PDB file of C-alpha atoms in Angstrom:
ATOM      1  CA  MET A  26     -29.829  50.196 -39.120  1.00 52.00           C
ATOM      2  CA  ASP A  27     -30.695  46.583 -39.606  1.00 56.00           C
ATOM      3  CA  ALA A  28     -27.542  45.033 -41.207  1.00 54.00           C
ATOM      4  CA  VAL A  29     -25.497  47.379 -38.993  1.00 50.00           C
ATOM      5  CA  SER A  30     -27.356  46.025 -35.761  1.00 54.00           C
ATOM      6  CA  GLY A  31     -27.006  42.502 -37.188  1.00 52.00           C
ATOM      7  CA  LEU A  32     -23.642  42.571 -37.660  1.00 44.00           C
ATOM      8  CA  ALA A  33     -23.023  43.709 -34.150  1.00 50.00           C
ATOM      9  CA  GLN A  34     -25.174  40.208 -32.868  1.00 54.00           C
ATOM     10  CA  ARG A  35     -23.276  37.963 -35.213  1.00 49.00           C
ATOM     11  CA  GLY A  36     -19.918  39.853 -34.160  1.00 47.00           C
ATOM     12  CA  ALA A  37     -21.046  39.372 -30.281  1.00 45.00           C
ATOM     13  CA  ARG A  38     -22.106  35.394 -31.182  1.00 45.00           C
ATOM     14  CA  ILE A  39     -18.498  34.673 -32.650  1.00 38.00           C
ATOM     15  CA  ALA A  40     -16.791  36.144 -29.557  1.00 39.00           C
ATOM     16  CA  ALA A  41     -18.816  34.954 -27.033  1.00 36.00           C
ATOM     17  CA  ILE A  42     -18.300  31.458 -29.021  1.00 35.00           C
ATOM     18  CA  SER A  43     -14.610  32.233 -29.129  1.00 35.00           C
ATOM     19  CA  ILE A  44     -14.321  33.215 -25.621  1.00 36.00           C
ATOM     20  CA  VAL A  45     -16.131  29.052 -25.077  1.00 34.00           C
ATOM     21  CA  VAL A  46     -13.690  27.151 -26.982  1.00 33.00           C
ATOM     22  CA  ALA A  47     -10.864  29.085 -25.583  1.00 35.00           C
ATOM     23  CA  GLY A  48     -11.970  28.925 -21.768  1.00 36.00           C
ATOM     24  CA  LEU A  49     -12.199  24.906 -22.360  1.00 33.00           C
ATOM     25  CA  LEU A  50      -8.938  24.495 -23.988  1.00 33.00           C
ATOM     26  CA  VAL A  51      -7.058  25.816 -20.911  1.00 34.00           C
ATOM     27  CA  ALA A  52      -8.997  23.509 -18.579  1.00 35.00           C
ATOM     28  CA  GLY A  53      -8.121  20.740 -21.255  1.00 35.00           C
ATOM     29  CA  LEU A  54      -4.367  21.190 -21.279  1.00 32.00           C
ATOM     30  CA  SER A  55      -3.705  22.437 -16.947  1.00 31.00           C
ATOM     31  CA  GLN A  56      -6.443  19.234 -16.464  1.00 34.00           C
ATOM     32  CA  VAL A  57      -3.590  16.919 -18.780  1.00 35.00           C
ATOM     33  CA  ALA A  58      -0.497  19.133 -17.101  1.00 36.00           C
ATOM     34  CA  PHE A  59      -1.746  19.002 -13.379  1.00 37.00           C
ATOM     35  CA  GLY A  60      -3.781  15.832 -13.249  1.00 43.00           C
ATOM     36  CA  ALA A  61      -1.130  13.447 -14.907  1.00 56.00           C
ATOM     37  CA  GLU A  62      -0.223  10.519 -12.664  1.00 68.00           C
ATOM     38  CA  PRO A  63       3.250   8.623 -12.571  1.00 65.00           C
ATOM     39  CA  GLY A  64       2.666   5.144 -13.837  1.00 79.00           C
ATOM     40  CA  PHE A  65       4.156   2.518 -11.911  1.00 82.00           C
ATOM     41  CA  GLY A  66       5.727  -0.904 -13.636  1.00 89.00           C
ATOM     42  CA  LYS A  67       8.215  -4.011 -13.459  1.00 92.00           C
ATOM     43  CA  LEU A  68      10.892  -4.885 -15.785  1.00 91.00           C
ATOM     44  CA  PHE A  69      13.557  -7.497 -15.561  1.00 93.00           C
ATOM     45  CA  LEU A  70      17.548  -6.410 -14.646  1.00 94.00           C
ATOM     46  CA  ASN A  71      20.114  -8.759 -14.261  1.00 93.00           C
ATOM     47  CA  GLY A  72      17.999 -11.683 -13.587  1.00 94.00           C
ATOM     48  CA  GLN A  73      15.818  -9.573 -10.736  1.00 93.00           C
ATOM     49  CA  VAL A  74      12.634  -8.058 -11.635  1.00 94.00           C
ATOM     50  CA  VAL A  75      12.824  -4.839 -10.462  1.00 93.00           C
ATOM     51  CA  GLY A  76      10.175  -1.745  -9.730  1.00 91.00           C
ATOM     52  CA  THR A  77      10.366   1.552 -11.710  1.00 89.00           C
ATOM     53  CA  VAL A  78       8.392   4.732 -12.114  1.00 86.00           C
ATOM     54  CA  VAL A  79       6.772   5.827 -15.716  1.00 79.00           C
ATOM     55  CA  PRO A  80       6.918   9.784 -15.260  1.00 78.00           C
ATOM     56  CA  PRO A  81       4.068  11.882 -17.465  1.00 61.00           C
ATOM     57  CA  ALA A  82       7.002  14.093 -19.129  1.00 69.00           C
ATOM     58  CA  GLN A  83       8.055  12.527 -22.937  1.00 74.00           C
ATOM     59  CA  VAL A  84      11.183  12.869 -24.087  1.00 85.00           C
ATOM     60  CA  ALA A  85      12.853  13.194 -27.646  1.00 92.00           C
ATOM     61  CA  PRO A  86      12.981  10.468 -29.858  1.00 93.00           C
ATOM     62  CA  GLY A  87      16.561   9.222 -30.604  1.00 94.00           C
ATOM     63  CA  SER A  88      17.909  10.803 -27.076  1.00 95.00           C
ATOM     64  CA  GLY A  89      17.643   7.154 -25.072  1.00 94.00           C
ATOM     65  CA  ARG A  90      21.192   6.606 -23.508  1.00 95.00           C
ATOM     66  CA  ASP A  91      19.933   3.442 -21.716  1.00 96.00           C
ATOM     67  CA  PRO A  92      19.049   0.383 -23.415  1.00 98.00           C
ATOM     68  CA  PHE A  93      15.789  -1.485 -22.988  1.00 97.00           C
ATOM     69  CA  TYR A  94      14.922  -3.942 -24.475  1.00 98.00           C
ATOM     70  CA  LYS A  95      11.037  -4.846 -25.342  1.00 98.00           C
ATOM     71  CA  VAL A  96      10.683  -8.290 -26.501  1.00 98.00           C
ATOM     72  CA  THR A  97       7.695  -8.724 -29.150  1.00 98.00           C
ATOM     73  CA  ASN A  98       7.191 -12.402 -29.110  1.00 98.00           C
ATOM     74  CA  GLY A  99       8.215 -14.170 -25.786  1.00 98.00           C
ATOM     75  CA  VAL A 100       6.922 -16.606 -23.608  1.00 97.00           C
ATOM     76  CA  SER A 101       4.280 -15.660 -21.150  1.00 97.00           C
ATOM     77  CA  GLY A 102       6.132 -13.568 -18.478  1.00 96.00           C
ATOM     78  CA  GLN A 103       8.550 -11.869 -20.213  1.00 97.00           C
ATOM     79  CA  LEU A 104       8.775  -8.294 -19.293  1.00 96.00           C
ATOM     80  CA  GLY A 105      11.036  -5.636 -20.626  1.00 96.00           C
ATOM     81  CA  VAL A 106      14.892  -5.999 -19.499  1.00 98.00           C
ATOM     82  CA  ALA A 107      16.745  -3.194 -19.134  1.00 97.00           C
ATOM     83  CA  GLY A 108      20.554  -2.980 -19.981  1.00 97.00           C
ATOM     84  CA  VAL A 109      21.933  -1.224 -17.326  1.00 96.00           C
ATOM     85  CA  GLY A 110      20.654   0.115 -14.007  1.00 94.00           C
ATOM     86  CA  PRO A 111      21.286   1.650 -10.212  1.00 93.00           C
ATOM     87  CA  GLY A 112      25.122   1.586  -9.874  1.00 90.00           C
ATOM     88  CA  GLY A 113      25.968  -0.013 -13.415  1.00 90.00           C
ATOM     89  CA  PRO A 114      28.333   2.173 -15.156  1.00 91.00           C
ATOM     90  CA  GLY A 115      26.742   3.805 -17.622  1.00 91.00           C
ATOM     91  CA  TYR A 116      23.142   3.994 -16.054  1.00 94.00           C
ATOM     92  CA  HIS A 117      21.803   7.502 -17.081  1.00 93.00           C
ATOM     93  CA  GLY A 118      18.635   7.018 -14.432  1.00 92.00           C
ATOM     94  CA  GLY A 119      16.183   5.043 -16.746  1.00 91.00           C
ATOM     95  CA  ASP A 120      16.563   7.614 -20.160  1.00 92.00           C
ATOM     96  CA  TRP A 121      15.798   4.370 -22.078  1.00 94.00           C
ATOM     97  CA  GLN A 122      16.903   3.641 -25.862  1.00 96.00           C
ATOM     98  CA  VAL A 123      14.576   1.449 -27.087  1.00 96.00           C
ATOM     99  CA  PHE A 124      15.527  -1.974 -29.045  1.00 98.00           C
ATOM    100  CA  THR A 125      12.872  -4.390 -29.837  1.00 98.00           C
ATOM    101  CA  VAL A 126      13.803  -8.076 -29.735  1.00 99.00           C
ATOM    102  CA  THR A 127      11.911 -10.815 -32.116  1.00 99.00           C
ATOM    103  CA  PHE A 128      12.625 -14.093 -31.340  1.00 99.00           C
ATOM    104  CA  ASN A 129      13.560 -16.366 -34.732  1.00 99.00           C
ATOM    105  CA  LYS A 130      13.265 -19.539 -33.224  1.00 97.00           C
ATOM    106  CA  ALA A 131      11.064 -20.725 -30.026  1.00 98.00           C
ATOM    107  CA  PRO A 132      10.767 -18.128 -27.620  1.00 99.00           C
ATOM    108  CA  TYR A 133      12.567 -18.621 -24.067  1.00 99.00           C
ATOM    109  CA  LEU A 134      12.604 -15.868 -21.149  1.00 98.00           C
ATOM    110  CA  LEU A 135      15.394 -13.222 -21.431  1.00 98.00           C
ATOM    111  CA  THR A 136      16.302 -11.473 -18.015  1.00 98.00           C
ATOM    112  CA  SER A 137      19.534  -9.466 -18.209  1.00 98.00           C
ATOM    113  CA  GLY A 138      20.931  -7.319 -21.413  1.00 97.00           C
ATOM    114  CA  SER A 139      23.468  -9.999 -21.402  1.00 98.00           C
ATOM    115  CA  ALA A 140      21.213 -12.500 -22.111  1.00 98.00           C
ATOM    116  CA  VAL A 141      19.352  -9.931 -24.859  1.00 99.00           C
ATOM    117  CA  ALA A 142      22.924 -10.216 -26.597  1.00 99.00           C
ATOM    118  CA  ALA A 143      23.865 -14.168 -26.296  1.00 99.00           C
ATOM    119  CA  ALA A 144      21.053 -14.893 -27.652  1.00 99.00           C
ATOM    120  CA  GLU A 145      21.792 -12.118 -30.658  1.00 99.00           C
ATOM    121  CA  ALA A 146      25.058 -13.795 -30.742  1.00 99.00           C
ATOM    122  CA  ARG A 147      23.574 -17.209 -31.340  1.00 99.00           C
ATOM    123  CA  GLY A 148      20.965 -16.206 -33.486  1.00 99.00           C
ATOM    124  CA  ASP A 149      17.873 -16.470 -31.858  1.00 99.00           C
ATOM    125  CA  VAL A 150      16.997 -13.257 -31.729  1.00 99.00           C
ATOM    126  CA  THR A 151      16.721 -10.214 -34.196  1.00 99.00           C
ATOM    127  CA  VAL A 152      17.316  -6.717 -32.421  1.00 99.00           C
ATOM    128  CA  THR A 153      15.760  -3.598 -33.928  1.00 99.00           C
ATOM    129  CA  ARG A 154      16.609  -0.047 -32.339  1.00 99.00           C
ATOM    130  CA  HIS A 155      13.625   1.975 -32.717  1.00 98.00           C
ATOM    131  CA  PRO A 156      14.430   5.718 -31.516  1.00 97.00           C
ATOM    132  CA  GLU A 157      11.172   6.947 -31.340  1.00 95.00           C
ATOM    133  CA  GLN A 158       9.814   5.115 -28.744  1.00 93.00           C
ATOM    134  CA  ASP A 159      12.763   6.042 -26.583  1.00 94.00           C
ATOM    135  CA  PHE A 160      11.513   7.009 -23.057  1.00 91.00           C
ATOM    136  CA  ARG A 161      12.431   7.602 -19.059  1.00 91.00           C
ATOM    137  CA  CYS A 162      11.187   5.274 -16.500  1.00 89.00           C
ATOM    138  CA  PRO A 163      13.162   5.172 -13.952  1.00 91.00           C
ATOM    139  CA  ILE A 164      14.034   1.934 -11.771  1.00 91.00           C
ATOM    140  CA  THR A 165      12.887   3.092  -8.090  1.00 86.00           C
ATOM    141  CA  SER A 166      13.454  -0.843  -6.417  1.00 75.00           C
ATOM    142  CA  THR A 167      15.064  -3.965  -6.888  1.00 64.00           C
ATOM    143  CA  ALA A 168      14.417  -7.479  -6.123  1.00 58.00           C
ATOM    144  CA  VAL A 169      10.168  -6.461  -5.998  1.00 54.00           C
ATOM    145  CA  GLY A 170       9.806 -10.307  -7.440  1.00 53.00           C
TER     146      GLY A 170
END
């Protein structure tokens, strides 16, 4: 009877621990799901600084459709560069397709998709696609300075 009683007590302890662990997991997941706040930022669009909002949701790698240029070794004050924006042809709401831009020469400020393309054509930069970095970040305002 002592062996059976010991097994029953051990089973009850394991069940209690399992319930506590499950409760902590649920509490943690709900904190992530319900406590997530969007972030706000800035980027360049056609030579102007515009506002953005970063929702807490992720996007599937490779699913971005709007070109976004992330300068890896730019000058001070360099922001990310949007290739398209609200009202422009081909804008999908900030569903960003990420490209890194790396200067091969002395860096200078890039403030538009056309400036990135021109720098690439001159050989000043190397532009590389990174589908694993795609993200969603709608442009929320224009000319925020």
